mmCIF file of C-alpha atoms and ligand atoms in Angstrom:
data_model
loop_
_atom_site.group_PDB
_atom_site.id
_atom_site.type_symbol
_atom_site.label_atom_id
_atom_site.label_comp_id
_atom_site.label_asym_id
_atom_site.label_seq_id
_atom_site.Cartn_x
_atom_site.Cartn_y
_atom_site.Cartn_z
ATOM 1 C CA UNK A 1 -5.203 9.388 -17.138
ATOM 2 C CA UNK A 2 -7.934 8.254 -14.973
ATOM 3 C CA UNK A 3 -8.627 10.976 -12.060
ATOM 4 C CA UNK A 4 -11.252 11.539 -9.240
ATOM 5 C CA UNK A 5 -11.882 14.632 -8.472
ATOM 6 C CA UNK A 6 -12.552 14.521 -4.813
ATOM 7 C CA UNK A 7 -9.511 11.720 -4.039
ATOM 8 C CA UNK A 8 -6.979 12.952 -1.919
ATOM 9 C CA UNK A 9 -3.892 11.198 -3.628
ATOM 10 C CA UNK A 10 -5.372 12.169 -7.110
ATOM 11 C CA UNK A 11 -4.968 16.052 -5.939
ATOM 12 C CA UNK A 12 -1.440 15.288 -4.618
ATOM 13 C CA UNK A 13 0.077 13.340 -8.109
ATOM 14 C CA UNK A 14 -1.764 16.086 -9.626
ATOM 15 C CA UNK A 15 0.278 18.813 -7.200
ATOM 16 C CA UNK A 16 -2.834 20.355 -5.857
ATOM 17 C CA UNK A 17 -1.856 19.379 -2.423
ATOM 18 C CA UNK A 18 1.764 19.261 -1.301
ATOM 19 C CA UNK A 19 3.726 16.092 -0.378
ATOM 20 C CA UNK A 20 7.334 15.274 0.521
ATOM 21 C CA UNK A 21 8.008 12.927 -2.887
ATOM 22 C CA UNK A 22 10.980 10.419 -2.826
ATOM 23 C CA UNK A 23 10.430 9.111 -6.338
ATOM 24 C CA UNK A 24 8.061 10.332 -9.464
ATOM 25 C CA UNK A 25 7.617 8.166 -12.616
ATOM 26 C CA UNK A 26 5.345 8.007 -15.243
ATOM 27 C CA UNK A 27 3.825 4.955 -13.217
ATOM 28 C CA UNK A 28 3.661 6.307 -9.694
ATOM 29 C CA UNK A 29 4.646 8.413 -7.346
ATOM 30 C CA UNK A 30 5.808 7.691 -3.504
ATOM 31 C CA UNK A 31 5.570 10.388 -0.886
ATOM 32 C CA UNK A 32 6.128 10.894 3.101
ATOM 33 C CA UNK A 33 3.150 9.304 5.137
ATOM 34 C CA UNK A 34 2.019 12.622 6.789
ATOM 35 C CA UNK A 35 1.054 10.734 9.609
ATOM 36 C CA UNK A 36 3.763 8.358 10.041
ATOM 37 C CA UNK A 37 3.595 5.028 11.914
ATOM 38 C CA UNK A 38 7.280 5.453 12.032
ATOM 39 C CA UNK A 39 9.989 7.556 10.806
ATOM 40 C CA UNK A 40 10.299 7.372 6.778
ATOM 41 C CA UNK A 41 6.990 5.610 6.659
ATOM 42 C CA UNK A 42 6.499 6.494 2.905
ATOM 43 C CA UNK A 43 3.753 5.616 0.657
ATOM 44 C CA UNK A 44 3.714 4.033 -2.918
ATOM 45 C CA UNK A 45 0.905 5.314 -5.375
ATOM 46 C CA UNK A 46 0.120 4.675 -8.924
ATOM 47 C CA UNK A 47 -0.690 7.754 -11.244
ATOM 48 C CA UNK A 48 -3.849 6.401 -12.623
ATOM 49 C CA UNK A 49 -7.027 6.081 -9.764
ATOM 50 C CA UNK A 50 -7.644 2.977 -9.035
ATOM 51 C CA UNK A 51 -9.540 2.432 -6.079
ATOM 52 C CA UNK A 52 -7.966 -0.611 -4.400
ATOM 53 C CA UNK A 53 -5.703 -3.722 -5.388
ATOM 54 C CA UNK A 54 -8.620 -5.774 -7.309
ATOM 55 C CA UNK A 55 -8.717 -2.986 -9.723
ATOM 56 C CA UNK A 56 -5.510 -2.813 -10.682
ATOM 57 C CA UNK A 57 -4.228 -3.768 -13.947
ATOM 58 C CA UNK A 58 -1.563 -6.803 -13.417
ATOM 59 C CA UNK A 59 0.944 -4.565 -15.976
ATOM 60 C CA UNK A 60 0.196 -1.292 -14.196
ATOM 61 C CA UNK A 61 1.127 -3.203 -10.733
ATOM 62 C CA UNK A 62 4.395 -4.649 -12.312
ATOM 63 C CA UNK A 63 5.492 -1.346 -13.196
ATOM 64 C CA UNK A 64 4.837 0.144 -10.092
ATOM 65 C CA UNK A 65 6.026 -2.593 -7.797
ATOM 66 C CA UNK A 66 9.494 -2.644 -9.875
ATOM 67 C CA UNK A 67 10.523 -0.047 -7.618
ATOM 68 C CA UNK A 68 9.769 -1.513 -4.363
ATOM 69 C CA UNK A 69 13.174 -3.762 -3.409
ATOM 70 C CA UNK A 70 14.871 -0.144 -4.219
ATOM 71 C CA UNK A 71 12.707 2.148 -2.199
ATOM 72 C CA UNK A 72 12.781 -0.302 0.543
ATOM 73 C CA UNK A 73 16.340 -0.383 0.796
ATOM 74 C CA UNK A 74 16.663 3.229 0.198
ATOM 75 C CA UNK A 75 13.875 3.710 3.665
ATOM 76 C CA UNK A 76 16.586 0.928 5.605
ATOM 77 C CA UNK A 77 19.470 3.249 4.417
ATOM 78 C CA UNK A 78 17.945 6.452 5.163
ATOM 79 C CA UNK A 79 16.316 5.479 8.595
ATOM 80 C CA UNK A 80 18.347 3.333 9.658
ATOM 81 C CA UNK A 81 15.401 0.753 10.464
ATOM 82 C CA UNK A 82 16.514 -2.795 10.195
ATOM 83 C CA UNK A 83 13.006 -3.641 9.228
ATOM 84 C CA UNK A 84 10.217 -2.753 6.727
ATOM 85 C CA UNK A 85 6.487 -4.093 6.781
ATOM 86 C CA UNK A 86 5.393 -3.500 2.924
ATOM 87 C CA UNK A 87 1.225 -3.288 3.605
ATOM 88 C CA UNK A 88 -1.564 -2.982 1.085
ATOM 89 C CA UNK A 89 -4.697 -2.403 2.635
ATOM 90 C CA UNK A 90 -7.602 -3.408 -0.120
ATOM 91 C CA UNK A 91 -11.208 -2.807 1.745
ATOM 92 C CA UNK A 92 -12.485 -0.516 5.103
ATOM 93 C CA UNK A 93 -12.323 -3.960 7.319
ATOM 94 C CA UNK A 94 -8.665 -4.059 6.398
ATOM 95 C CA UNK A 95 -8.176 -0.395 7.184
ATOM 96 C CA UNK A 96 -8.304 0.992 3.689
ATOM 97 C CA UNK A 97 -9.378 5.045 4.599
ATOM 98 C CA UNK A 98 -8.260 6.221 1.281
ATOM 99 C CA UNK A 99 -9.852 4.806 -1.449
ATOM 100 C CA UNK A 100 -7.168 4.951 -4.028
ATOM 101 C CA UNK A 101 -4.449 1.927 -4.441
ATOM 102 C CA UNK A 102 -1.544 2.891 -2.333
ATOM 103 C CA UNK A 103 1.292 0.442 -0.561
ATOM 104 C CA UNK A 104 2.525 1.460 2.808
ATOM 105 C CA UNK A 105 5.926 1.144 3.694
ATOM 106 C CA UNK A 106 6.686 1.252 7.474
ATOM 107 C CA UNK A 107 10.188 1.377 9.104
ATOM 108 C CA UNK A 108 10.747 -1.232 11.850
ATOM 109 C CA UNK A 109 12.758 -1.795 14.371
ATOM 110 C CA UNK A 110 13.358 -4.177 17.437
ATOM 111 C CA UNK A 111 11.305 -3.618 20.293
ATOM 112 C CA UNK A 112 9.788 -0.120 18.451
ATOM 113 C CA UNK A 113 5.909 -1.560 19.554
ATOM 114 C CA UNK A 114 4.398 -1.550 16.289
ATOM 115 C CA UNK A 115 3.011 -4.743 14.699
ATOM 116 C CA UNK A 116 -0.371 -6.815 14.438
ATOM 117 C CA UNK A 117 -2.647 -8.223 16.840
ATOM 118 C CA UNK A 118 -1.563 -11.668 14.742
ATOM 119 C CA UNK A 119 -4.380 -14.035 16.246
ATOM 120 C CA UNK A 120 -3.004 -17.319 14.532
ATOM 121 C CA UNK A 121 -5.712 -19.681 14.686
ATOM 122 C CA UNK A 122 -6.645 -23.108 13.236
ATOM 123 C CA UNK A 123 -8.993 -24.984 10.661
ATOM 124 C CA UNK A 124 -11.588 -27.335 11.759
ATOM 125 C CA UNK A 125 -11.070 -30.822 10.153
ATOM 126 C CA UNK A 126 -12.029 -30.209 6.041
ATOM 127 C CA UNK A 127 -12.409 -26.537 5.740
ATOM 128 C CA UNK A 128 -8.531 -25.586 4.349
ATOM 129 C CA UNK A 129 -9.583 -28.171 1.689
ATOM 130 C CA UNK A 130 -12.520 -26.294 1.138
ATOM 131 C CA UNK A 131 -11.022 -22.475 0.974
ATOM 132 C CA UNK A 132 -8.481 -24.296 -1.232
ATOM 133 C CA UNK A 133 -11.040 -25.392 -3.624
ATOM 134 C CA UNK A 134 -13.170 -21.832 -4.000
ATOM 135 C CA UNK A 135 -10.266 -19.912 -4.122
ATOM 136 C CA UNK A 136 -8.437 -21.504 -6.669
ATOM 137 C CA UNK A 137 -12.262 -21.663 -8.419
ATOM 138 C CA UNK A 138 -12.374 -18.222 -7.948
ATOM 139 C CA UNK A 139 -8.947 -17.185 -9.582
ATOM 140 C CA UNK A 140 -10.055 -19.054 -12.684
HETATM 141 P P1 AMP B 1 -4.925 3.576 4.436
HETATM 142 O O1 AMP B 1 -5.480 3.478 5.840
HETATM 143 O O2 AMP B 1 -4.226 2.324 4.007
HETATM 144 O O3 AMP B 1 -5.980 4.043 3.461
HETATM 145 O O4 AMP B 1 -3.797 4.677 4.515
HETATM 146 C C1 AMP B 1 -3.959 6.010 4.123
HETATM 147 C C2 AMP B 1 -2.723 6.740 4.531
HETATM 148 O O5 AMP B 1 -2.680 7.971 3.848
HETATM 149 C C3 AMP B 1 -2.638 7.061 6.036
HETATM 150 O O6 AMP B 1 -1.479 6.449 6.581
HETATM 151 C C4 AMP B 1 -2.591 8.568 6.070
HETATM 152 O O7 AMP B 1 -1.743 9.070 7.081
HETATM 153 C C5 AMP B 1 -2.067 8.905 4.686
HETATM 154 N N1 AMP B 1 -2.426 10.231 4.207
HETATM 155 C C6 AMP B 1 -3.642 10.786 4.190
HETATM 156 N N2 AMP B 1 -3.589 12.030 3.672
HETATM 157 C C7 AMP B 1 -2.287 12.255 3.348
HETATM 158 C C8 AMP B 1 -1.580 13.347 2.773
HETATM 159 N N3 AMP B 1 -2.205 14.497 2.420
HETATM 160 N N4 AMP B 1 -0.251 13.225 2.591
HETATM 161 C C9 AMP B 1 0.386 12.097 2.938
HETATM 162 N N5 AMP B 1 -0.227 11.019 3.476
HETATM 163 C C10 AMP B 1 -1.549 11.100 3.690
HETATM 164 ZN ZN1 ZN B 2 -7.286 8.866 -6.759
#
């Protein structure tokens, strides 16, 4: 089982740091946020260190994921949110602090002030066409 010693989430699967768990599997583990954007704010973690999404093994990621529609109705149920934002952070510009793969999931509700600066902007005449092309390069 890959581990790194000095990663935060490896010494909570591992039980060398205490968390509030909601679900434990062979895959993954999901646990409080212990500094919660919201109520219930609870994050999803696979067993194995992997240090963000682009390292992730597309099996290991199916597995884990399985149990997201559950666990986000479960958060709805138990919070009584009416929304969820399901976030994966994947670099420090995104916001990524820990450095092991881990998918936030965030209670909403109307009107509660959370959200995005969402900054929805436009392409210049040609350039989707171009991202188009090198990402789809890119992917193989
Ligand atoms: P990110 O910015 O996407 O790397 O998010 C890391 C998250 O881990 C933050 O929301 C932290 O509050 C949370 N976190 C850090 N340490 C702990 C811990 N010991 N137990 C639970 N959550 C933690
Ligand atoms: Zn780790």
């Amino acid at each position: 089982m890959g581990r790194k010693d000095d990663c935060i989430f490896c010494k909570i699967i591992a039980g060398d740091i205490p968390s509030l768990r909601v679900w434990d599997s062979p895959v993954g583990v999901a646990f409080l946020d212990v500094n919660p954007l919201a109520e219930g704010h609870t994050l999803l973690v696979p067993r194995q260190h992997f240090a963000d999404l682009r390292d992730m093994p597309p099996d290991t990621l199916g597995q884990l994921l399985a149990v997201a529609p559950a666990l986000c109705a479960a958060i709805i149920a138990a919070t009584g949110a009416t929304g969820v934002n399901f976030l994966q952070n994947t670099g420090a510009s995104s916001g990524q602090v820990v450095l092991h793969t881990h998918f936030h999931f965030i209670p909403r509700r109307d009107g509660d002030g959370l959200g995005y600066r969402w900054n929805a902007g436009n392409y210049s005449e040609g350039r989707a066409e171009v991202l188009q092309g090198a990402i789809a390069e890119a992917l193989g």
